[in-house]
Amino acid sequence: MAGRGVHFAINAKTAQKLIKLPRDERADFIMDEIEDYFFEQESSYLAQTDKAWDAIHRVLTDGQLLWENGEYPLNHAILAGELLIGGEANDDYLISLKTPAQVADISAALEDFSEEDFKQGYANIQIDDYEYNLGFEDLNYSYKWFLDLKKFYSLAARSGRYVIFTADL
């Protein structure tokens, strides 16, 4: 089952520090340094998507939960980007990084993504490949988190920040 997802808009110095860390130290850095700081000090630069990140990625792509499915830049809003942790059998955490240029592209694409587009994308999710109950309640739950994500990407793009998406798996 997909865990809770959180996006953080980080500065270049923090992004470079994260990239340079050994792979097995990155999750601890996120949990010990980034999460505490952003939840306490810079909450406007974080966006929680709870478990809706799964549906949001599917909506923005082709209905599947795959790393590189869909088309750029919408497929980078959740997954895609530079995979810092994830993809290995023993991974219980996921971190993907988006550059400021990618963040700007994502923000522009999300700005044009309407509620009707969201509903159409949601209709592409296959029930046999989805861990949650498809329906009106899940659609509304996912769309609520999506609206917060749109605002977040707009702020991150205006600020020229990197974005990391994290999820415990």
PDB file of C-alpha atoms in Angstrom:
ATOM      1  CA  MET A   1       0.000   0.000   0.000  1.00  0.00           C
ATOM      2  CA  ALA A   2       1.280   3.437  -0.878  1.00  0.00           C
ATOM      3  CA  GLY A   3       2.393   5.520   2.081  1.00  0.00           C
ATOM      4  CA  ARG A   4       1.890   9.188   2.711  1.00  0.00           C
ATOM      5  CA  GLY A   5       3.505  11.550   0.224  1.00  0.00           C
ATOM      6  CA  VAL A   6       5.095  14.920   0.874  1.00  0.00           C
ATOM      7  CA  HIS A   7       6.710  17.425  -1.497  1.00  0.00           C
ATOM      8  CA  PHE A   8       9.369  19.848  -0.275  1.00  0.00           C
ATOM      9  CA  ALA A   9      10.626  22.906  -2.179  1.00  0.00           C
ATOM     10  CA  ILE A  10      14.286  23.070  -1.255  1.00  0.00           C
ATOM     11  CA  ASN A  11      17.064  25.491  -2.135  1.00  0.00           C
ATOM     12  CA  ALA A  12      20.041  24.606  -4.331  1.00  0.00           C
ATOM     13  CA  LYS A  13      22.416  24.174  -1.379  1.00  0.00           C
ATOM     14  CA  THR A  14      20.123  21.605   0.264  1.00  0.00           C
ATOM     15  CA  ALA A  15      19.548  19.818  -3.049  1.00  0.00           C
ATOM     16  CA  GLN A  16      23.291  19.500  -3.676  1.00  0.00           C
ATOM     17  CA  LYS A  17      23.886  18.241  -0.143  1.00  0.00           C
ATOM     18  CA  LEU A  18      21.162  15.615  -0.587  1.00  0.00           C
ATOM     19  CA  ILE A  19      22.523  14.483  -3.966  1.00  0.00           C
ATOM     20  CA  LYS A  20      26.073  14.161  -2.615  1.00  0.00           C
ATOM     21  CA  LEU A  21      25.050  12.005   0.345  1.00  0.00           C
ATOM     22  CA  PRO A  22      25.509   8.255   0.036  1.00  0.00           C
ATOM     23  CA  ARG A  23      22.258   6.612  -1.034  1.00  0.00           C
ATOM     24  CA  ASP A  24      21.786   4.887   2.333  1.00  0.00           C
ATOM     25  CA  GLU A  25      21.968   8.229   4.216  1.00  0.00           C
ATOM     26  CA  ARG A  26      19.435  10.177   2.159  1.00  0.00           C
ATOM     27  CA  ALA A  27      16.247   9.015   3.880  1.00  0.00           C
ATOM     28  CA  ASP A  28      17.675   9.846   7.311  1.00  0.00           C
ATOM     29  CA  PHE A  29      18.699  13.293   6.056  1.00  0.00           C
ATOM     30  CA  ILE A  30      15.142  13.906   4.828  1.00  0.00           C
ATOM     31  CA  MET A  31      13.564  12.706   8.071  1.00  0.00           C
ATOM     32  CA  ASP A  32      16.057  14.315  10.469  1.00  0.00           C
ATOM     33  CA  GLU A  33      16.869  17.578   8.700  1.00  0.00           C
ATOM     34  CA  ILE A  34      14.348  18.479   6.039  1.00  0.00           C
ATOM     35  CA  GLU A  35      11.043  17.271   7.499  1.00  0.00           C
ATOM     36  CA  ASP A  36      11.504  18.857  10.919  1.00  0.00           C
ATOM     37  CA  TYR A  37      12.685  22.150   9.478  1.00  0.00           C
ATOM     38  CA  PHE A  38       9.936  22.481   6.875  1.00  0.00           C
ATOM     39  CA  PHE A  39       7.080  21.368   9.112  1.00  0.00           C
ATOM     40  CA  GLU A  40       8.213  23.804  11.827  1.00  0.00           C
ATOM     41  CA  GLN A  41       9.812  26.696   9.910  1.00  0.00           C
ATOM     42  CA  GLU A  42       8.815  26.761   6.227  1.00  0.00           C
ATOM     43  CA  SER A  43       5.467  25.023   5.921  1.00  0.00           C
ATOM     44  CA  SER A  44       4.539  27.113   2.871  1.00  0.00           C
ATOM     45  CA  TYR A  45       7.311  25.246   1.028  1.00  0.00           C
ATOM     46  CA  LEU A  46       5.835  21.813   1.609  1.00  0.00           C
ATOM     47  CA  ALA A  47       2.787  20.087   0.242  1.00  0.00           C
ATOM     48  CA  GLN A  48       1.337  16.967   1.729  1.00  0.00           C
ATOM     49  CA  THR A  49      -0.546  14.670  -0.592  1.00  0.00           C
ATOM     50  CA  ASP A  50      -1.303  11.987   1.984  1.00  0.00           C
ATOM     51  CA  LYS A  51      -2.093   8.767   0.091  1.00  0.00           C
ATOM     52  CA  ALA A  52      -3.655  10.706  -2.785  1.00  0.00           C
ATOM     53  CA  TRP A  53      -0.253  10.963  -4.505  1.00  0.00           C
ATOM     54  CA  ASP A  54      -0.951   7.543  -6.012  1.00  0.00           C
ATOM     55  CA  ALA A  55      -4.190   8.687  -7.682  1.00  0.00           C
ATOM     56  CA  ILE A  56      -2.739  12.078  -8.622  1.00  0.00           C
ATOM     57  CA  HIS A  57       0.161  10.467 -10.472  1.00  0.00           C
ATOM     58  CA  ARG A  58      -2.221   8.146 -12.295  1.00  0.00           C
ATOM     59  CA  VAL A  59      -4.512  11.054 -13.206  1.00  0.00           C
ATOM     60  CA  LEU A  60      -1.621  13.126 -14.565  1.00  0.00           C
ATOM     61  CA  THR A  61      -0.245  10.239 -16.641  1.00  0.00           C
ATOM     62  CA  ASP A  62      -2.043   7.281 -18.191  1.00  0.00           C
ATOM     63  CA  GLY A  63      -3.828   5.725 -15.235  1.00  0.00           C
ATOM     64  CA  GLN A  64      -0.896   3.593 -14.114  1.00  0.00           C
ATOM     65  CA  LEU A  65       1.533   3.903 -11.216  1.00  0.00           C
ATOM     66  CA  LEU A  66       4.847   3.580 -13.040  1.00  0.00           C
ATOM     67  CA  TRP A  67       8.044   5.589 -12.755  1.00  0.00           C
ATOM     68  CA  GLU A  68       8.305   7.004 -16.279  1.00  0.00           C
ATOM     69  CA  ASN A  69       4.780   6.615 -17.650  1.00  0.00           C
ATOM     70  CA  GLY A  70       2.884   9.533 -19.079  1.00  0.00           C
ATOM     71  CA  GLU A  71       4.370  12.608 -20.665  1.00  0.00           C
ATOM     72  CA  TYR A  72       6.655  15.321 -19.386  1.00  0.00           C
ATOM     73  CA  PRO A  73       6.086  17.544 -17.493  1.00  0.00           C
ATOM     74  CA  LEU A  74       2.937  16.153 -15.855  1.00  0.00           C
ATOM     75  CA  ASN A  75       4.562  12.793 -15.139  1.00  0.00           C
ATOM     76  CA  HIS A  76       7.188  14.625 -13.050  1.00  0.00           C
ATOM     77  CA  ALA A  77       4.691  16.198 -10.628  1.00  0.00           C
ATOM     78  CA  ILE A  78       4.826  13.118  -8.381  1.00  0.00           C
ATOM     79  CA  LEU A  79       7.168  10.435  -9.688  1.00  0.00           C
ATOM     80  CA  ALA A  80       9.846  10.758 -12.395  1.00  0.00           C
ATOM     81  CA  GLY A  81      12.708  13.185 -12.037  1.00  0.00           C
ATOM     82  CA  GLU A  82      15.996  12.016 -10.539  1.00  0.00           C
ATOM     83  CA  LEU A  83      15.400   8.943  -8.409  1.00  0.00           C
ATOM     84  CA  LEU A  84      17.454   9.343  -5.221  1.00  0.00           C
ATOM     85  CA  ILE A  85      15.896   6.392  -3.370  1.00  0.00           C
ATOM     86  CA  GLY A  86      13.411   3.827  -4.619  1.00  0.00           C
ATOM     87  CA  GLY A  87      13.150   1.141  -7.186  1.00  0.00           C
ATOM     88  CA  GLU A  88      15.014  -1.556  -5.290  1.00  0.00           C
ATOM     89  CA  ALA A  89      13.270  -4.466  -3.593  1.00  0.00           C
ATOM     90  CA  ASN A  90      14.352  -3.500  -0.076  1.00  0.00           C
ATOM     91  CA  ASP A  91      13.470   0.202  -0.384  1.00  0.00           C
ATOM     92  CA  ASP A  92      10.838   1.346   2.050  1.00  0.00           C
ATOM     93  CA  TYR A  93      11.188   5.017   1.157  1.00  0.00           C
ATOM     94  CA  LEU A  94      11.001   6.965  -2.094  1.00  0.00           C
ATOM     95  CA  ILE A  95      12.739  10.229  -2.953  1.00  0.00           C
ATOM     96  CA  SER A  96      12.628  11.863  -6.376  1.00  0.00           C
ATOM     97  CA  LEU A  97      14.180  15.221  -7.232  1.00  0.00           C
ATOM     98  CA  LYS A  98      12.967  17.795  -9.745  1.00  0.00           C
ATOM     99  CA  THR A  99      15.211  20.668 -10.911  1.00  0.00           C
ATOM    100  CA  PRO A 100      14.052  24.306 -10.883  1.00  0.00           C
ATOM    101  CA  ALA A 101      13.578  24.151 -14.676  1.00  0.00           C
ATOM    102  CA  GLN A 102      11.433  21.036 -14.313  1.00  0.00           C
ATOM    103  CA  VAL A 103       9.500  22.665 -11.458  1.00  0.00           C
ATOM    104  CA  ALA A 104       8.699  25.638 -13.701  1.00  0.00           C
ATOM    105  CA  ASP A 105       7.492  23.293 -16.453  1.00  0.00           C
ATOM    106  CA  ILE A 106       5.402  21.269 -14.006  1.00  0.00           C
ATOM    107  CA  SER A 107       3.853  24.407 -12.540  1.00  0.00           C
ATOM    108  CA  ALA A 108       2.861  25.728 -15.965  1.00  0.00           C
ATOM    109  CA  ALA A 109       1.322  22.383 -16.947  1.00  0.00           C
ATOM    110  CA  LEU A 110      -0.595  22.087 -13.666  1.00  0.00           C
ATOM    111  CA  GLU A 111      -1.921  25.628 -14.036  1.00  0.00           C
ATOM    112  CA  ASP A 112      -3.704  24.533 -17.207  1.00  0.00           C
ATOM    113  CA  PHE A 113      -4.940  21.244 -15.711  1.00  0.00           C
ATOM    114  CA  SER A 114      -8.632  21.721 -14.906  1.00  0.00           C
ATOM    115  CA  GLU A 115     -11.059  19.893 -12.657  1.00  0.00           C
ATOM    116  CA  GLU A 116     -12.551  18.333 -15.780  1.00  0.00           C
ATOM    117  CA  ASP A 117      -9.074  17.145 -16.838  1.00  0.00           C
ATOM    118  CA  PHE A 118      -8.657  15.627 -13.385  1.00  0.00           C
ATOM    119  CA  LYS A 119     -11.968  13.787 -13.629  1.00  0.00           C
ATOM    120  CA  GLN A 120     -11.074  12.460 -17.077  1.00  0.00           C
ATOM    121  CA  GLY A 121      -7.696  11.260 -15.849  1.00  0.00           C
ATOM    122  CA  TYR A 122      -9.301   9.638 -12.819  1.00  0.00           C
ATOM    123  CA  ALA A 123     -11.617   7.686 -15.128  1.00  0.00           C
ATOM    124  CA  ASN A 124      -8.491   6.069 -16.683  1.00  0.00           C
ATOM    125  CA  ILE A 125      -7.460   4.385 -13.424  1.00  0.00           C
ATOM    126  CA  GLN A 126      -7.960   0.635 -13.682  1.00  0.00           C
ATOM    127  CA  ILE A 127      -9.721  -0.827 -10.644  1.00  0.00           C
ATOM    128  CA  ASP A 128      -7.657  -4.048 -10.701  1.00  0.00           C
ATOM    129  CA  ASP A 129      -4.419  -2.017 -10.465  1.00  0.00           C
ATOM    130  CA  TYR A 130      -5.472   0.392  -7.695  1.00  0.00           C
ATOM    131  CA  GLU A 131      -5.256  -0.282  -3.977  1.00  0.00           C
ATOM    132  CA  TYR A 132      -8.059   2.080  -2.992  1.00  0.00           C
ATOM    133  CA  ASN A 133     -11.775   2.232  -3.672  1.00  0.00           C
ATOM    134  CA  LEU A 134     -12.400   4.054  -6.930  1.00  0.00           C
ATOM    135  CA  GLY A 135     -15.387   6.320  -6.733  1.00  0.00           C
ATOM    136  CA  PHE A 136     -16.753   9.743  -5.906  1.00  0.00           C
ATOM    137  CA  GLU A 137     -15.276   9.877  -2.402  1.00  0.00           C
ATOM    138  CA  ASP A 138     -11.764   8.933  -3.552  1.00  0.00           C
ATOM    139  CA  LEU A 139     -12.000  11.315  -6.505  1.00  0.00           C
ATOM    140  CA  ASN A 140     -12.887  14.242  -4.243  1.00  0.00           C
ATOM    141  CA  TYR A 141     -10.231  13.275  -1.689  1.00  0.00           C
ATOM    142  CA  SER A 142      -7.565  13.114  -4.419  1.00  0.00           C
ATOM    143  CA  TYR A 143      -8.683  16.352  -6.081  1.00  0.00           C
ATOM    144  CA  LYS A 144      -8.489  18.250  -2.778  1.00  0.00           C
ATOM    145  CA  TRP A 145      -4.840  17.244  -2.362  1.00  0.00           C
ATOM    146  CA  PHE A 146      -4.204  18.027  -6.031  1.00  0.00           C
ATOM    147  CA  LEU A 147      -5.357  21.639  -5.584  1.00  0.00           C
ATOM    148  CA  ASP A 148      -2.844  22.087  -2.747  1.00  0.00           C
ATOM    149  CA  LEU A 149      -0.139  20.583  -4.962  1.00  0.00           C
ATOM    150  CA  LYS A 150      -0.901  23.071  -7.760  1.00  0.00           C
ATOM    151  CA  LYS A 151      -0.441  25.996  -5.349  1.00  0.00           C
ATOM    152  CA  PHE A 152       2.750  24.474  -4.009  1.00  0.00           C
ATOM    153  CA  TYR A 153       4.315  24.052  -7.462  1.00  0.00           C
ATOM    154  CA  SER A 154       3.397  27.619  -8.365  1.00  0.00           C
ATOM    155  CA  LEU A 155       5.207  28.939  -5.283  1.00  0.00           C
ATOM    156  CA  ALA A 156       8.190  26.636  -5.806  1.00  0.00           C
ATOM    157  CA  ALA A 157       8.504  27.743  -9.451  1.00  0.00           C
ATOM    158  CA  ARG A 158       8.285  31.455  -8.564  1.00  0.00           C
ATOM    159  CA  SER A 159      10.986  30.874  -5.934  1.00  0.00           C
ATOM    160  CA  GLY A 160      13.302  28.975  -8.284  1.00  0.00           C
ATOM    161  CA  ARG A 161      13.513  25.983  -5.975  1.00  0.00           C
ATOM    162  CA  TYR A 162      14.150  22.299  -6.462  1.00  0.00           C
ATOM    163  CA  VAL A 163      11.353  19.958  -5.403  1.00  0.00           C
ATOM    164  CA  ILE A 164      11.700  16.584  -3.784  1.00  0.00           C
ATOM    165  CA  PHE A 165       8.836  14.156  -3.522  1.00  0.00           C
ATOM    166  CA  THR A 166       9.048  11.690  -0.653  1.00  0.00           C
ATOM    167  CA  ALA A 167       6.862   8.768   0.343  1.00  0.00           C
ATOM    168  CA  ASP A 168       7.210   5.966   2.814  1.00  0.00           C
ATOM    169  CA  LEU A 169       6.316   2.755   1.050  1.00  0.00           C
TER     170      LEU A 169
END
